[in-house]
Coordinates of C-alpha atoms in Angstrom, one line a residue:
M20 CA 0.0 0.0 0.0
W21 CA 3.0 2.3 0.5
L22 CA 3.4 3.0 -3.3
L23 CA -0.3 4.0 -3.7
D24 CA -0.2 6.0 -0.4
R25 CA 2.8 8.0 -1.7
F26 CA 1.1 8.5 -5.1
L27 CA -2.2 9.8 -3.6
K28 CA -0.6 12.0 -1.0
K29 CA 1.1 13.9 -3.8
L30 CA -1.9 13.9 -6.1
V31 CA -5.1 14.6 -4.2
R32 CA -5.5 18.2 -3.2
Q33 CA -9.2 18.9 -4.1
G34 CA -12.0 16.8 -2.7
Q35 CA -11.6 13.8 -0.4
L36 CA -10.7 10.2 -1.2
I37 CA -10.9 7.4 1.2
I38 CA -9.1 4.1 0.6
V39 CA -10.1 1.0 2.5
E40 CA -7.5 -1.8 2.3
S41 CA -8.6 -5.5 2.2
N42 CA -7.6 -5.8 5.9
G43 CA -9.9 -2.9 6.8
H44 CA -7.3 -0.2 7.3
R45 CA -8.5 3.2 6.2
H46 CA -6.6 6.1 4.6
S47 CA -7.9 9.6 3.8
Y48 CA -6.5 12.0 1.2
G49 CA -7.4 15.6 0.5
V50 CA -10.0 17.7 2.3
S51 CA -13.8 17.6 1.9
E52 CA -15.1 20.6 0.1
G53 CA -18.7 20.2 0.9
E54 CA -19.1 17.1 -1.3
A55 CA -19.3 13.6 0.0
P56 CA -16.0 11.8 -0.1
V57 CA -15.4 9.0 -2.7
T58 CA -14.6 5.7 -1.0
V59 CA -12.6 3.0 -2.7
R60 CA -12.3 -0.5 -1.3
F61 CA -9.6 -3.0 -2.3
H62 CA -10.5 -6.6 -2.0
D63 CA -7.0 -8.2 -2.2
P64 CA -3.8 -7.0 -0.6
E65 CA -1.8 -6.7 -3.9
A66 CA -4.3 -4.5 -5.7
P67 CA -3.1 -1.2 -4.3
D68 CA 0.4 -1.7 -5.6
F69 CA -0.9 -2.9 -8.9
V70 CA -2.8 0.4 -9.3
A71 CA 0.2 2.5 -8.2
I72 CA 2.5 0.9 -10.7
H73 CA 0.4 1.9 -13.7
P74 CA -2.5 4.0 -12.3
Y75 CA -5.0 4.3 -15.2
M76 CA -4.5 0.8 -16.6
G77 CA -4.2 -0.7 -13.2
S78 CA -7.3 1.0 -11.7
G79 CA -9.3 0.1 -14.8
E80 CA -8.4 -3.6 -14.7
A81 CA -8.7 -3.8 -10.9
Y82 CA -12.2 -2.3 -11.2
M83 CA -13.2 -4.6 -14.0
D84 CA -11.9 -7.7 -12.2
G85 CA -13.6 -6.8 -8.9
R86 CA -10.3 -6.4 -7.1
M87 CA -11.3 -2.8 -6.4
S88 CA -14.8 -1.3 -5.9
V89 CA -16.2 2.2 -5.3
D90 CA -19.0 2.8 -2.9
D91 CA -22.4 3.3 -4.6
E92 CA -20.6 2.1 -7.8
D93 CA -19.6 5.7 -8.3
I94 CA -16.7 5.2 -10.7
M95 CA -17.5 8.5 -12.4
G96 CA -17.1 10.3 -9.0
L97 CA -13.7 8.6 -8.5
I98 CA -12.4 9.5 -12.0
R99 CA -13.6 13.0 -11.8
L100 CA -11.9 13.5 -8.4
I101 CA -8.6 12.2 -9.7
L102 CA -8.7 14.1 -13.0
K103 CA -9.6 17.5 -11.4
N104 CA -6.5 17.0 -9.3
T105 CA -4.4 16.3 -12.3
V106 CA -2.7 19.3 -14.0
R107 CA -0.4 19.2 -17.0
D108 CA 2.7 18.8 -14.9
N109 CA 1.7 15.4 -13.5
A110 CA -0.8 14.2 -16.1
N111 CA 1.6 11.5 -17.1
M112 CA 1.3 10.0 -13.6
L113 CA -2.0 8.5 -14.7
E114 CA -0.8 7.1 -18.0
G115 CA 2.5 5.3 -17.4
G116 CA 3.1 5.2 -13.7
I117 CA 6.6 4.0 -13.2
I118 CA 6.9 2.6 -16.7
P119 CA 9.4 4.7 -18.7
R120 CA 7.7 7.2 -20.9
T121 CA 10.0 6.3 -23.8
I122 CA 8.5 2.8 -23.9
Q123 CA 5.0 4.2 -23.6
H124 CA 5.5 6.6 -26.6
L125 CA 7.1 3.9 -28.8
T126 CA 4.3 1.5 -28.0
N127 CA 1.7 4.2 -28.7
R128 CA 3.3 5.0 -32.1
F129 CA 3.2 1.4 -33.2
Q130 CA -0.5 1.1 -32.2
R131 CA -1.4 4.0 -34.4
L132 CA -0.3 2.2 -37.6
N133 CA -3.7 1.5 -39.0
W134 CA -3.1 -0.2 -42.3
E135 CA -6.3 -1.4 -44.0
K136 CA -6.5 -5.0 -42.5
R137 CA -5.7 -3.7 -39.1
S138 CA -8.2 -0.9 -39.4
K139 CA -11.0 -3.4 -40.1
Q140 CA -9.9 -5.5 -37.1
N141 CA -9.9 -2.4 -34.8
V142 CA -13.3 -1.3 -36.0
A143 CA -14.8 -4.7 -35.4
H144 CA -13.4 -4.8 -31.9
H145 CA -15.7 -1.9 -30.9
Y146 CA -18.4 -1.4 -33.4
D147 CA -19.4 -5.1 -34.1
L148 CA -20.5 -5.6 -30.5
D149 CA -24.1 -6.7 -30.0
G150 CA -26.4 -4.1 -31.4
R151 CA -28.7 -4.3 -28.4
L152 CA -25.9 -2.7 -26.3
Y153 CA -26.0 0.5 -28.3
D154 CA -29.8 0.6 -28.3
L155 CA -29.6 0.6 -24.5
F156 CA -27.6 3.9 -24.2
L157 CA -27.5 5.8 -27.4
D158 CA -30.3 8.0 -28.9
K159 CA -32.9 6.6 -31.2
D160 CA -30.8 7.4 -34.3
R161 CA -27.7 5.6 -32.8
Q162 CA -25.5 8.7 -33.1
Y163 CA -22.3 7.4 -31.5
S164 CA -20.5 10.8 -31.5
C165 CA -20.7 14.2 -29.8
G166 CA -24.1 15.8 -29.7
Y167 CA -24.7 19.5 -30.0
F168 CA -26.4 21.1 -27.0
T169 CA -28.1 24.4 -27.8
D170 CA -29.4 24.0 -24.2
I171 CA -27.6 21.8 -21.7
H172 CA -31.0 20.5 -20.5
N173 CA -31.9 19.1 -23.9
S174 CA -32.6 15.4 -24.3
L175 CA -30.0 13.2 -26.0
D176 CA -32.3 12.8 -29.0
Q177 CA -32.6 16.5 -29.4
A178 CA -28.9 17.1 -29.1
Q179 CA -28.1 14.5 -31.7
L180 CA -30.6 15.9 -34.1
D181 CA -29.2 19.4 -33.5
K182 CA -25.7 18.0 -34.3
K183 CA -26.9 16.7 -37.7
I184 CA -28.5 20.0 -38.4
H185 CA -25.4 21.9 -37.3
I186 CA -23.2 19.8 -39.6
A187 CA -25.6 20.0 -42.6
S188 CA -25.7 23.8 -42.3
K189 CA -21.9 23.9 -42.9
L190 CA -22.2 21.7 -46.0
D191 CA -24.2 24.3 -47.9
L192 CA -26.2 21.6 -49.7
K193 CA -27.6 22.0 -53.2
S194 CA -30.1 19.8 -55.1
G195 CA -28.5 17.0 -57.1
Q196 CA -25.2 16.9 -55.2
R197 CA -23.3 13.6 -54.5
I198 CA -22.3 13.2 -50.8
L199 CA -19.8 10.8 -49.3
D200 CA -20.1 9.9 -45.6
I201 CA -16.8 8.4 -44.4
G202 CA -17.4 6.3 -41.4
C203 CA -21.2 6.3 -41.6
G204 CA -21.9 4.3 -38.6
W205 CA -25.5 3.0 -38.5
G206 CA -26.4 5.4 -41.3
G207 CA -28.1 8.2 -39.3
M208 CA -26.2 11.1 -40.8
A209 CA -26.5 9.8 -44.4
L210 CA -30.2 9.2 -44.0
F211 CA -30.7 12.6 -42.5
L212 CA -29.0 14.3 -45.4
G213 CA -31.1 12.2 -47.8
Q214 CA -34.3 13.3 -46.0
I215 CA -33.6 17.1 -45.9
A216 CA -32.1 17.5 -49.3
D217 CA -32.4 16.2 -52.9
V218 CA -29.0 14.6 -52.8
E219 CA -27.4 11.2 -53.4
V220 CA -25.4 9.8 -50.4
L221 CA -22.8 7.0 -50.2
G222 CA -22.0 5.9 -46.7
V223 CA -18.9 3.8 -46.1
T224 CA -18.0 1.7 -43.1
L225 CA -15.7 -1.1 -42.0
S226 CA -18.2 -2.6 -39.6
E227 CA -20.3 -5.4 -41.0
E228 CA -22.9 -5.0 -38.2
Q229 CA -23.3 -1.3 -38.9
L230 CA -23.6 -2.0 -42.6
K231 CA -26.5 -4.4 -42.1
V232 CA -28.4 -1.9 -39.9
A233 CA -27.7 1.1 -42.2
R234 CA -29.0 -0.7 -45.3
K235 CA -32.1 -2.0 -43.5
R236 CA -32.9 1.5 -42.3
A237 CA -32.4 3.0 -45.8
K238 CA -34.8 0.5 -47.3
E239 CA -37.4 1.0 -44.5
A240 CA -37.2 4.8 -45.1
G241 CA -37.7 4.4 -48.8
L242 CA -34.4 6.0 -49.5
D243 CA -32.3 3.1 -50.7
D244 CA -32.5 4.3 -54.2
R245 CA -30.3 7.4 -53.4
V246 CA -28.8 6.7 -49.9
K247 CA -26.5 3.7 -50.3
F248 CA -24.0 2.0 -48.0
Q249 CA -20.8 0.0 -48.7
L250 CA -18.4 -2.1 -46.6
I251 CA -15.2 -0.5 -47.9
D252 CA -12.1 1.3 -46.6
Y253 CA -12.2 5.0 -47.4
R254 CA -8.9 4.6 -49.1
E255 CA -10.6 2.4 -51.7
V256 CA -13.5 4.8 -52.5
K257 CA -13.5 6.0 -56.2
G258 CA -15.4 8.8 -58.0
R259 CA -16.1 12.5 -57.4
F260 CA -18.3 14.0 -54.7
D261 CA -19.6 17.5 -54.1
R262 CA -19.6 17.1 -50.4
I263 CA -17.7 14.8 -48.0
V264 CA -18.7 14.5 -44.3
S265 CA -16.9 12.4 -41.7
V266 CA -18.1 12.2 -38.1
G267 CA -16.2 10.4 -35.4
M268 CA -14.0 8.4 -37.8
F269 CA -10.8 10.5 -38.0
E270 CA -9.9 9.3 -34.5
H271 CA -9.2 5.9 -36.1
V272 CA -7.1 7.1 -39.0
G273 CA -3.8 7.5 -37.1
P274 CA -1.2 10.3 -37.5
P275 CA 0.9 8.4 -40.0
Y276 CA -2.1 8.4 -42.4
Y277 CA -3.4 12.0 -41.9
K278 CA -1.7 13.3 -45.0
N279 CA -3.0 10.4 -47.1
F280 CA -6.5 11.0 -45.7
F281 CA -6.6 14.6 -46.8
N282 CA -5.0 13.9 -50.1
H283 CA -7.6 11.3 -50.9
C284 CA -10.4 13.6 -49.8
R285 CA -9.0 16.3 -52.1
D286 CA -9.0 13.9 -55.0
L287 CA -12.6 12.8 -54.3
L288 CA -13.9 16.3 -54.1
T289 CA -15.2 18.2 -57.1
D290 CA -13.6 21.6 -57.8
D291 CA -16.4 23.3 -55.8
G292 CA -16.4 20.6 -53.1
V293 CA -16.7 20.9 -49.3
L294 CA -15.3 18.6 -46.7
L295 CA -16.7 18.7 -43.1
L296 CA -14.6 16.8 -40.6
H297 CA -16.0 16.2 -37.0
T298 CA -13.5 14.6 -34.7
I299 CA -12.5 14.3 -31.1
G300 CA -9.3 16.3 -30.5
R301 CA -7.0 17.4 -27.8
L302 CA -6.3 20.9 -26.5
G303 CA -2.7 22.0 -26.6
L304 CA 0.1 19.8 -27.8
P305 CA 0.0 16.3 -29.3
G306 CA -0.2 13.5 -26.8
T307 CA -0.8 9.7 -26.5
T308 CA -3.8 7.4 -26.0
D309 CA -3.9 6.0 -22.6
P310 CA -3.0 2.3 -22.6
W311 CA -6.3 1.1 -21.0
T312 CA -8.4 2.7 -23.7
N313 CA -6.2 1.5 -26.4
K314 CA -6.4 -2.1 -25.1
Y315 CA -10.0 -2.4 -24.1
I316 CA -12.0 0.2 -26.0
F317 CA -10.4 1.8 -29.2
P318 CA -7.4 -0.2 -30.3
G319 CA -5.4 2.0 -32.7
G320 CA -7.4 5.1 -31.7
Y321 CA -5.8 8.5 -31.3
C322 CA -7.3 11.9 -30.7
P323 CA -5.2 14.6 -32.5
A324 CA -4.1 18.0 -31.5
L325 CA -5.3 20.7 -33.8
S326 CA -1.8 21.3 -35.0
E327 CA -1.5 17.7 -36.2
I328 CA -4.7 18.0 -38.3
V329 CA -3.8 21.3 -39.8
S330 CA -0.2 20.5 -40.5
A331 CA -1.3 17.4 -42.5
S332 CA -4.2 19.0 -44.3
E333 CA -2.2 22.1 -45.4
Q334 CA 0.0 19.8 -47.5
S335 CA -3.0 18.7 -49.6
D336 CA -3.9 22.0 -51.1
L337 CA -7.2 22.1 -49.3
I338 CA -8.3 25.4 -47.8
L339 CA -9.3 25.4 -44.1
S340 CA -12.4 27.6 -44.3
D341 CA -13.9 27.2 -40.8
V342 CA -12.9 25.7 -37.4
E343 CA -15.2 25.3 -34.4
N344 CA -14.2 23.9 -31.0
L345 CA -17.1 22.1 -29.2
R346 CA -15.5 22.4 -25.8
L347 CA -18.0 20.8 -23.5
H348 CA -20.7 19.3 -25.7
Y349 CA -19.2 15.8 -25.5
M350 CA -19.1 15.9 -21.7
Y351 CA -22.9 16.5 -21.7
T352 CA -23.3 13.7 -24.3
L353 CA -21.2 11.2 -22.3
N354 CA -23.1 12.1 -19.1
Q355 CA -26.3 11.0 -20.7
W356 CA -24.8 7.8 -22.1
Y357 CA -23.4 7.0 -18.7
K358 CA -26.7 7.6 -17.0
N359 CA -28.4 5.3 -19.6
V360 CA -25.8 2.6 -19.0
L361 CA -26.4 2.7 -15.2
A362 CA -30.2 2.4 -15.8
A363 CA -29.6 -0.6 -18.1
R364 CA -27.2 -2.4 -15.7
A365 CA -29.2 -5.6 -15.6
E366 CA -29.7 -5.8 -19.3
I367 CA -26.0 -5.2 -20.1
I368 CA -24.9 -7.8 -17.6
K369 CA -27.3 -10.2 -19.2
L370 CA -25.9 -9.4 -22.7
Y371 CA -22.3 -9.8 -21.5
D372 CA -21.3 -10.0 -17.8
V373 CA -20.4 -7.9 -14.8
R374 CA -16.9 -7.4 -16.0
F375 CA -18.0 -5.9 -19.3
Y376 CA -20.5 -3.6 -17.5
R377 CA -17.7 -2.3 -15.3
M378 CA -15.5 -1.8 -18.3
W379 CA -18.2 0.2 -20.1
T380 CA -18.9 2.4 -17.1
F381 CA -15.2 3.0 -16.6
Y382 CA -14.8 4.0 -20.2
L383 CA -17.7 6.4 -20.3
A384 CA -16.8 7.9 -16.9
G385 CA -13.2 8.4 -17.9
A386 CA -14.2 10.0 -21.2
S387 CA -16.6 12.4 -19.6
A388 CA -14.0 13.5 -17.0
A389 CA -11.5 14.0 -19.8
F390 CA -13.8 16.5 -21.5
Q391 CA -14.5 18.3 -18.3
Y392 CA -11.1 18.4 -16.7
G393 CA -8.6 16.9 -19.2
Q394 CA -7.3 17.9 -22.6
M395 CA -10.2 16.4 -24.7
C396 CA -12.5 18.5 -27.0
N397 CA -14.3 18.2 -30.3
Y398 CA -13.3 20.0 -33.5
Q399 CA -15.4 20.7 -36.6
L400 CA -13.2 21.7 -39.5
Q401 CA -14.5 22.7 -42.9
Y402 CA -12.3 22.5 -46.0
I403 CA -12.8 23.7 -49.6
R404 CA -10.8 23.3 -52.8
K405 CA -11.5 26.8 -54.1
R406 CA -11.7 29.9 -52.0
D407 CA -15.0 31.0 -53.7
S408 CA -16.7 27.7 -53.2
L409 CA -18.8 29.0 -50.3
P410 CA -20.6 32.3 -49.6
L411 CA -18.4 35.3 -48.5
T412 CA -19.6 35.4 -44.9
R413 CA -20.7 32.7 -42.4
D414 CA -24.2 34.0 -42.4
Y415 CA -25.3 31.2 -44.7
M416 CA -24.6 28.7 -41.9
F417 CA -26.9 30.4 -39.4
E418 CA -29.6 30.9 -42.0
S419 CA -29.4 27.3 -43.2
E420 CA -29.5 26.0 -39.6
A421 CA -32.7 27.9 -38.8
L422 CA -34.4 26.5 -41.9
L423 CA -33.2 23.0 -41.2
R424 CA -34.6 23.2 -37.7
E425 CA -38.0 24.0 -39.1
Q426 CA -37.7 21.3 -41.7
A427 CA -36.6 18.7 -39.2
K428 CA -39.9 19.1 -37.2
N429 CA -41.7 17.2 -40.0
L430 CA -39.2 14.3 -40.3
P431 CA -40.2 10.9 -39.0
S432 CA -38.7 9.8 -35.7
P433 CA -35.7 7.5 -36.2
E434 CA -36.4 3.8 -35.5

């Protein structure tokens, strides 16, 4: 316990953390600030040192395996307490522990090498899970990316609809255009664009399960004649498109492939084409993906700093025409997902087991805290090939968004 004791004495300054060893000994860290303390209980004597050696990986695995528990199953409370005590100077304490940072960085760089076969394997690891799981915590349209909260009290369904409207307004859609949706998920964005505009849409994914659902939804909506889906790597897409949209896929590309991504998008765009990229990013300098997330949730995933995106895209002759930072929207989205998962505890355990449920809550709680206290954010970047491809001012976005909100009121509810 002495390793963890030393670690927590240095780390915890805000809030109060209570540790209860397997032999019943209690330790208190920090000072209560009007909130109830977070109490962690260890159920075997070796677990505290296991956590101290590699804090984020160790705590995640100890929690999943039942070697560590949190009173009231408040894993989000624990992670928030730890992250709000973490500043840039000691952020690496949670990632590598006593493992040399050089080894961590070399491992991370290898894991970002997402060649085509590996990309498909990585996607299947997360997105080919039982579809019933996603029904239990996502919105009705299965939007598995950051929502857009025009009001923090909005429902998840409203926030995800507003996200689609917000993105569509930046595409400046015209009748007869061809649109490519890279990383289309279960088809929600592609179907929405097909509903609100007289356009043809091609959605591409590497998930076989997502493809089945997307095609089924398009047929049921009577849109399968002009909203189509393919199981194909974006690098293999051919043709020309007036608009390209990519939501929540760039995190799986990997920095070694950013330049190729933008070059391929440029080649796919018509001369007056527009690309809208929506991705999780990080504030400040480039970093690394924590090892627990890379192992259990998003193998090969990486959230880029803005500088990494722009330095790659500027080599492709694309013009960066608009950038928006959705600073807290994903925190609000994740909080609703986390709440839904807690409410579906019995169903998720029945689908998988208790270990999976704990893993999923640890993932969502950690992600929410990273958007509240850490370096995570969401970027929307708009690119064009010609500087006169879009109206002179940004007014067209706001005007289009207002019109789309009215139009969306008459759309059928996603099923």
